[in-house]
Coordinates of C-alpha atoms in Angstrom, one line a residue:
M31 CA -46.6 -36.6 -54.5
T32 CA -46.7 -34.0 -51.8
A33 CA -48.7 -35.9 -49.2
A34 CA -47.4 -36.1 -45.6
I35 CA -46.2 -39.7 -45.3
I36 CA -44.0 -40.0 -42.3
P37 CA -45.7 -41.2 -39.0
A38 CA -45.3 -38.5 -36.3
D39 CA -44.8 -41.4 -33.8
F40 CA -41.2 -41.9 -35.0
V41 CA -40.2 -38.3 -34.1
R42 CA -42.1 -38.4 -30.8
R43 CA -40.3 -41.6 -29.8
A44 CA -36.9 -40.0 -30.6
L45 CA -37.8 -37.0 -28.4
E46 CA -38.9 -39.2 -25.5
M47 CA -35.8 -41.4 -25.7
S48 CA -33.4 -38.4 -25.9
S49 CA -35.1 -36.8 -22.9
R50 CA -34.6 -40.0 -20.9
S51 CA -30.9 -40.1 -21.9
G52 CA -30.4 -36.4 -20.9
L53 CA -30.2 -35.0 -24.5
D54 CA -32.3 -31.9 -25.4
L55 CA -33.6 -32.2 -29.0
S56 CA -36.0 -29.3 -28.7
P57 CA -33.9 -27.1 -31.1
A58 CA -34.3 -29.8 -33.7
L59 CA -38.1 -29.8 -33.2
S60 CA -38.1 -26.0 -33.7
A61 CA -36.0 -26.3 -36.8
A62 CA -38.6 -28.5 -38.3
G63 CA -41.4 -26.1 -37.4
L64 CA -42.9 -28.7 -35.0
T65 CA -44.1 -28.6 -31.4
S66 CA -44.5 -31.3 -28.8
A67 CA -48.3 -30.8 -29.1
S68 CA -48.3 -31.5 -32.8
L69 CA -46.8 -35.0 -32.1
T70 CA -49.4 -36.1 -29.5
D71 CA -51.5 -38.0 -32.1
P72 CA -49.5 -41.1 -33.0
L73 CA -51.5 -41.5 -36.2
S74 CA -50.7 -38.0 -37.5
R75 CA -48.2 -37.7 -40.4
L76 CA -45.3 -35.4 -41.2
T77 CA -43.9 -34.3 -44.5
P78 CA -40.5 -35.5 -45.7
A79 CA -39.3 -31.8 -45.5
Q80 CA -40.2 -31.7 -41.8
V81 CA -38.5 -35.0 -40.9
T82 CA -35.5 -34.0 -43.0
A83 CA -35.2 -30.7 -41.1
F84 CA -35.5 -32.5 -37.8
T85 CA -33.0 -35.2 -38.7
Q86 CA -30.4 -32.7 -40.0
A87 CA -30.7 -30.6 -36.8
V88 CA -30.3 -33.8 -34.7
W89 CA -27.1 -34.6 -36.6
Q90 CA -25.8 -31.2 -35.8
I91 CA -26.7 -31.5 -32.1
T92 CA -25.3 -35.0 -31.6
D93 CA -22.5 -35.0 -34.2
D94 CA -23.5 -38.6 -34.6
E95 CA -25.0 -40.2 -37.8
L96 CA -26.9 -42.7 -35.6
F97 CA -28.3 -39.9 -33.3
G98 CA -26.6 -41.4 -30.2
L99 CA -28.6 -44.6 -30.6
G100 CA -25.7 -47.0 -31.3
P101 CA -23.1 -48.5 -29.0
A102 CA -20.7 -45.7 -29.9
P103 CA -20.9 -42.4 -31.9
V104 CA -20.7 -42.7 -35.7
P105 CA -18.7 -39.6 -36.9
R106 CA -20.3 -37.4 -39.5
G107 CA -19.2 -38.2 -43.0
T108 CA -19.1 -42.0 -42.3
F109 CA -22.2 -42.7 -44.5
R110 CA -20.7 -40.7 -47.4
L111 CA -17.5 -42.8 -47.3
V112 CA -19.6 -46.0 -47.3
C113 CA -21.7 -44.8 -50.2
L114 CA -18.6 -43.9 -52.2
A115 CA -17.5 -47.5 -51.9
L116 CA -20.9 -48.9 -52.9
I117 CA -21.6 -46.8 -56.1
H118 CA -18.5 -48.3 -57.7
T119 CA -19.8 -51.9 -57.6
E120 CA -21.3 -53.7 -60.5
D121 CA -24.8 -54.6 -59.2
L122 CA -26.9 -54.6 -56.1
S123 CA -25.7 -58.0 -54.9
A124 CA -22.1 -56.8 -55.1
A125 CA -23.0 -53.5 -53.4
L126 CA -24.6 -55.3 -50.4
E127 CA -21.7 -57.7 -50.0
R128 CA -19.3 -54.7 -50.0
M129 CA -21.6 -53.0 -47.5
A130 CA -21.4 -56.0 -45.2
D131 CA -17.6 -56.1 -45.4
I132 CA -17.3 -52.3 -44.6
L133 CA -19.7 -52.5 -41.6
H134 CA -17.8 -55.4 -40.2
A135 CA -14.6 -53.3 -40.3
L136 CA -16.3 -50.3 -38.6
P137 CA -17.0 -51.2 -34.9
T138 CA -19.2 -48.1 -34.4
L139 CA -21.8 -49.4 -36.9
P140 CA -24.1 -52.4 -36.6
A141 CA -22.8 -55.5 -38.5
L142 CA -24.8 -56.7 -41.5
H143 CA -25.1 -60.4 -42.3
I144 CA -26.3 -61.7 -45.7
G145 CA -27.7 -65.1 -46.4
A146 CA -30.5 -67.1 -48.0
G147 CA -34.0 -66.2 -47.0
A148 CA -36.8 -68.5 -46.0
N149 CA -38.9 -67.1 -48.9
G150 CA -36.3 -67.8 -51.6
G151 CA -34.8 -64.3 -51.5
T152 CA -31.7 -62.7 -50.1
R153 CA -32.0 -62.1 -46.3
M154 CA -30.1 -59.5 -44.4
T155 CA -29.9 -59.3 -40.6
I156 CA -28.6 -56.4 -38.6
D157 CA -26.7 -56.7 -35.3
V158 CA -28.4 -54.0 -33.3
R159 CA -26.8 -53.3 -29.9
P160 CA -27.7 -50.5 -27.5
S161 CA -25.0 -48.6 -25.7
A162 CA -23.9 -49.5 -22.2
A163 CA -25.8 -46.5 -20.8
Q164 CA -29.0 -47.6 -22.6
T165 CA -28.6 -51.2 -21.5
E166 CA -28.8 -50.0 -17.9
D167 CA -32.2 -48.6 -18.5
A168 CA -34.6 -51.3 -19.8
L169 CA -37.1 -48.9 -21.3
L170 CA -34.4 -46.8 -22.8
S171 CA -32.8 -49.9 -24.3
L172 CA -36.1 -51.0 -25.9
E173 CA -36.7 -47.6 -27.4
A174 CA -33.2 -47.4 -28.7
T175 CA -33.5 -50.8 -30.3
R176 CA -36.8 -49.9 -31.9
L177 CA -35.6 -46.6 -33.3
I178 CA -32.3 -47.8 -34.6
T179 CA -33.9 -50.9 -36.1
D180 CA -36.5 -48.8 -37.9
F181 CA -34.0 -46.4 -39.2
L182 CA -31.5 -48.9 -40.4
L183 CA -34.0 -51.2 -42.2
I184 CA -35.6 -48.2 -43.9
L185 CA -32.2 -47.0 -44.9
L186 CA -31.1 -50.4 -46.2
H187 CA -34.3 -50.8 -48.3
R188 CA -34.6 -47.3 -49.7
F189 CA -30.9 -46.7 -50.3
A190 CA -30.8 -50.0 -52.3
A191 CA -33.7 -48.7 -54.4
W192 CA -31.8 -45.5 -55.0
L193 CA -28.7 -47.3 -56.0
V194 CA -30.5 -49.2 -58.8
G195 CA -33.1 -46.5 -59.5
K196 CA -36.1 -48.7 -59.2
R197 CA -38.3 -50.6 -56.9
V198 CA -36.6 -53.3 -54.7
P199 CA -39.4 -55.8 -53.9
L200 CA -39.4 -57.2 -50.4
L201 CA -40.4 -60.7 -49.3
A202 CA -40.2 -60.2 -45.6
V203 CA -39.5 -57.6 -42.9
E204 CA -38.9 -58.8 -39.3
L205 CA -38.8 -56.5 -36.3
P206 CA -37.6 -57.7 -32.9
Y207 CA -40.2 -56.0 -30.7
P208 CA -43.9 -56.4 -30.0
P209 CA -46.4 -54.9 -32.4
P210 CA -47.8 -51.5 -31.6
L211 CA -51.5 -50.7 -31.9
P212 CA -53.1 -52.0 -35.2
R213 CA -53.1 -48.5 -36.8
L214 CA -49.5 -48.0 -35.9
A215 CA -48.5 -51.4 -37.2
E216 CA -50.1 -50.5 -40.4
N217 CA -47.7 -47.6 -40.7
Y218 CA -44.9 -50.1 -41.0
D219 CA -46.7 -51.9 -43.8
H220 CA -47.0 -48.7 -45.7
I221 CA -43.4 -47.8 -45.1
F222 CA -42.0 -51.1 -46.4
G223 CA -44.8 -52.0 -48.9
I224 CA -45.5 -55.4 -47.4
P225 CA -47.0 -56.7 -44.1
V226 CA -44.4 -56.6 -41.4
T227 CA -43.7 -59.4 -38.9
F228 CA -43.1 -58.4 -35.2
D229 CA -41.6 -60.2 -32.3
S230 CA -38.9 -61.7 -34.4
L231 CA -35.6 -62.8 -32.8
I232 CA -33.4 -60.3 -34.8
P233 CA -34.0 -57.4 -37.2
A234 CA -34.2 -58.8 -40.8
I235 CA -35.2 -57.8 -44.3
E236 CA -35.5 -60.1 -47.3
F237 CA -35.0 -58.8 -50.8
D238 CA -36.6 -60.5 -53.9
N239 CA -33.7 -62.0 -55.9
T240 CA -35.2 -60.5 -59.1
V241 CA -33.5 -57.2 -58.3
M242 CA -30.2 -58.5 -57.0
R243 CA -28.5 -58.3 -60.4
A244 CA -29.8 -54.9 -61.2
P245 CA -26.9 -52.6 -62.2
I246 CA -25.8 -49.7 -60.0
I247 CA -26.8 -46.5 -61.9
Q248 CA -25.5 -43.8 -59.5
N249 CA -22.2 -42.0 -59.6
E250 CA -20.3 -39.5 -57.5
E251 CA -22.2 -36.5 -58.8
T252 CA -25.7 -38.0 -58.1
L253 CA -24.4 -39.2 -54.7
E254 CA -23.4 -35.6 -53.7
N255 CA -26.9 -34.5 -54.7
Y256 CA -28.4 -37.3 -52.7
L257 CA -26.4 -36.5 -49.6
R258 CA -26.9 -32.8 -49.9
E259 CA -30.7 -33.3 -49.4
S260 CA -30.4 -36.3 -47.1
P261 CA -32.6 -37.8 -45.8
T262 CA -35.3 -36.3 -48.0
L263 CA -35.2 -39.1 -50.6
L264 CA -34.9 -41.7 -47.8
M265 CA -38.2 -40.4 -46.4
S266 CA -40.1 -39.6 -49.6
E267 CA -39.2 -42.4 -52.0
R268 CA -40.0 -46.1 -51.4
D269 CA -40.3 -47.6 -54.8
Y270 CA -38.8 -45.1 -57.3
D271 CA -41.8 -46.0 -59.4
S272 CA -43.5 -43.2 -61.3
A273 CA -46.3 -45.4 -62.7
A274 CA -49.8 -43.9 -62.1
S275 CA -51.0 -47.1 -60.5
A276 CA -48.1 -47.1 -58.0
Q277 CA -48.7 -43.5 -57.0
V278 CA -52.4 -44.1 -56.6
R279 CA -51.8 -47.2 -54.5
R280 CA -49.5 -45.3 -52.2
A281 CA -52.1 -42.5 -51.9
L282 CA -54.7 -45.1 -50.9
E283 CA -52.3 -46.8 -48.5
L284 CA -51.8 -43.5 -46.7
G285 CA -55.5 -43.2 -46.2
L286 CA -56.1 -39.9 -47.8
K287 CA -59.7 -40.0 -46.7
G288 CA -60.1 -43.6 -45.6
R289 CA -62.2 -46.0 -47.7
T290 CA -64.2 -43.1 -49.2
S291 CA -61.4 -41.5 -51.2
T292 CA -62.8 -40.5 -54.6
A293 CA -61.3 -40.2 -58.0
E294 CA -61.4 -36.4 -57.5
D295 CA -59.4 -36.7 -54.2
I296 CA -56.7 -38.8 -55.8
A297 CA -56.5 -36.7 -59.0
E298 CA -56.1 -33.5 -57.0
M299 CA -53.4 -35.1 -54.9
L300 CA -51.5 -36.1 -58.1
S301 CA -52.2 -32.7 -59.8
I302 CA -54.0 -34.2 -62.8
S303 CA -57.6 -34.3 -64.0
V304 CA -59.9 -37.2 -63.3
P305 CA -60.2 -38.3 -67.0
H306 CA -56.4 -38.2 -67.2
L307 CA -56.1 -40.4 -64.1
R308 CA -58.6 -42.9 -65.4
R309 CA -56.9 -43.0 -68.8
L310 CA -53.5 -43.6 -67.2
L311 CA -54.8 -46.4 -65.0
R312 CA -56.6 -48.0 -67.9
Q313 CA -53.3 -48.0 -69.9
E314 CA -51.7 -49.8 -67.1
G315 CA -54.4 -52.4 -67.0
T316 CA -56.1 -51.4 -63.8
S317 CA -58.6 -49.0 -62.2
L318 CA -59.1 -47.0 -59.1
N319 CA -61.6 -49.5 -57.8
Q320 CA -59.3 -52.4 -58.4
L321 CA -56.4 -50.7 -56.6
R322 CA -58.7 -49.7 -53.7
E323 CA -59.8 -53.4 -53.4
E324 CA -56.1 -54.5 -53.4
V325 CA -55.1 -52.1 -50.7
L326 CA -58.1 -53.1 -48.5
R327 CA -57.3 -56.8 -49.1
D328 CA -53.7 -56.4 -48.1
A329 CA -54.6 -54.4 -45.0
A330 CA -57.2 -57.0 -44.0
I331 CA -54.8 -59.9 -44.3
A332 CA -52.1 -58.1 -42.4
G333 CA -54.6 -57.2 -39.6
L334 CA -55.9 -60.7 -39.3
R335 CA -52.4 -62.2 -39.1
R336 CA -51.6 -59.8 -36.3
G337 CA -54.7 -60.9 -34.3
E338 CA -57.2 -58.2 -35.0
T339 CA -60.8 -59.3 -34.8
V340 CA -63.1 -59.2 -37.8
E341 CA -65.3 -56.6 -36.0
D342 CA -62.3 -54.3 -35.4
L343 CA -61.0 -54.7 -38.9
S344 CA -64.4 -54.1 -40.4
A345 CA -64.8 -50.8 -38.6
R346 CA -61.2 -49.7 -39.3
L347 CA -61.5 -50.4 -43.0
G348 CA -64.8 -48.6 -43.3
F349 CA -67.3 -51.4 -43.7
S350 CA -70.8 -50.8 -42.4
E351 CA -71.0 -54.2 -40.7
S352 CA -68.9 -57.3 -40.3
S353 CA -71.0 -59.3 -42.7
A354 CA -70.1 -56.9 -45.5
F355 CA -66.4 -57.3 -44.6
R356 CA -66.7 -61.1 -44.7
R357 CA -68.3 -61.0 -48.1
A358 CA -65.6 -58.7 -49.5
F359 CA -62.9 -60.9 -48.0
K360 CA -64.4 -63.9 -49.6
R361 CA -64.4 -62.1 -52.9
W362 CA -60.8 -60.9 -52.5
T363 CA -59.2 -64.2 -51.4
G364 CA -61.7 -67.0 -52.0
G365 CA -61.4 -67.9 -48.3
T366 CA -62.7 -66.8 -44.9
P367 CA -61.0 -64.5 -42.4
S368 CA -60.5 -67.3 -40.0
S369 CA -58.2 -69.1 -42.6
Y370 CA -55.7 -66.2 -42.3
R371 CA -55.3 -66.1 -38.6

């Protein structure tokens, strides 16, 4: 898909934080064909190509693979060396264990801890620590923690999916800072594919154990291709799933035209005809309406658990009135909105 999928808010926060720390990233903004004005709307989205150009330029400016966000600079090429060690493991479980060992041996990188998750999966926590200069500025420290947490958890999830060449189901994502506005919080749900929990004690992500024994399918040749375009795949691929239903669901999650997205809208986005789209979904045992209902249901549950009112959710999800939302919610879940608060 070619839709813009990266929230502009991530780039805007990086620029604001760099400015507070005395770093000028305006050349990176120009390299991506962006302007400060284009980032003022936190709900606007950028293409993977724009974010890749910005990120690559930041790497050049900072000569640091963590953009100056960590406690110490991470020399360019460090990620490549870590990757070379991981692609020669047997399966995802072994790759993650090796990653944890490597990160413990590299003091410039946050430590990774692996254990059993509360949901029956494999839980990984990241020891995120701002630099001494950031710690002296409370706001700068908070922004540094948010940015590095977002980047590392996305990297961990999507790189794992690339290693095994398929979707890595998540059971939980925990972020150690307050939730942003509801529409911004929803960005995180779309990025990770599940409702995200805010205000946790530490950054954490829990993988479903069904994928932990998946074999590593990448090699040194595919790694070089991956790194050459980095971070394009990191930004553009979440599930490595080419099924029509997965693509349609992602299109609906991104809110192509809100709740009123038509079959024509989706088909055009995927560069296929409407009959072909319907046929593909039918073969996969679903339909556009069913997928739309699932996306709305998941967004509604996530919103309620974060404290949104029924009235606000009803309006945001495109319902004409709260009573219509309540009826739909009863149909989706068999329960009432109050039971999910």
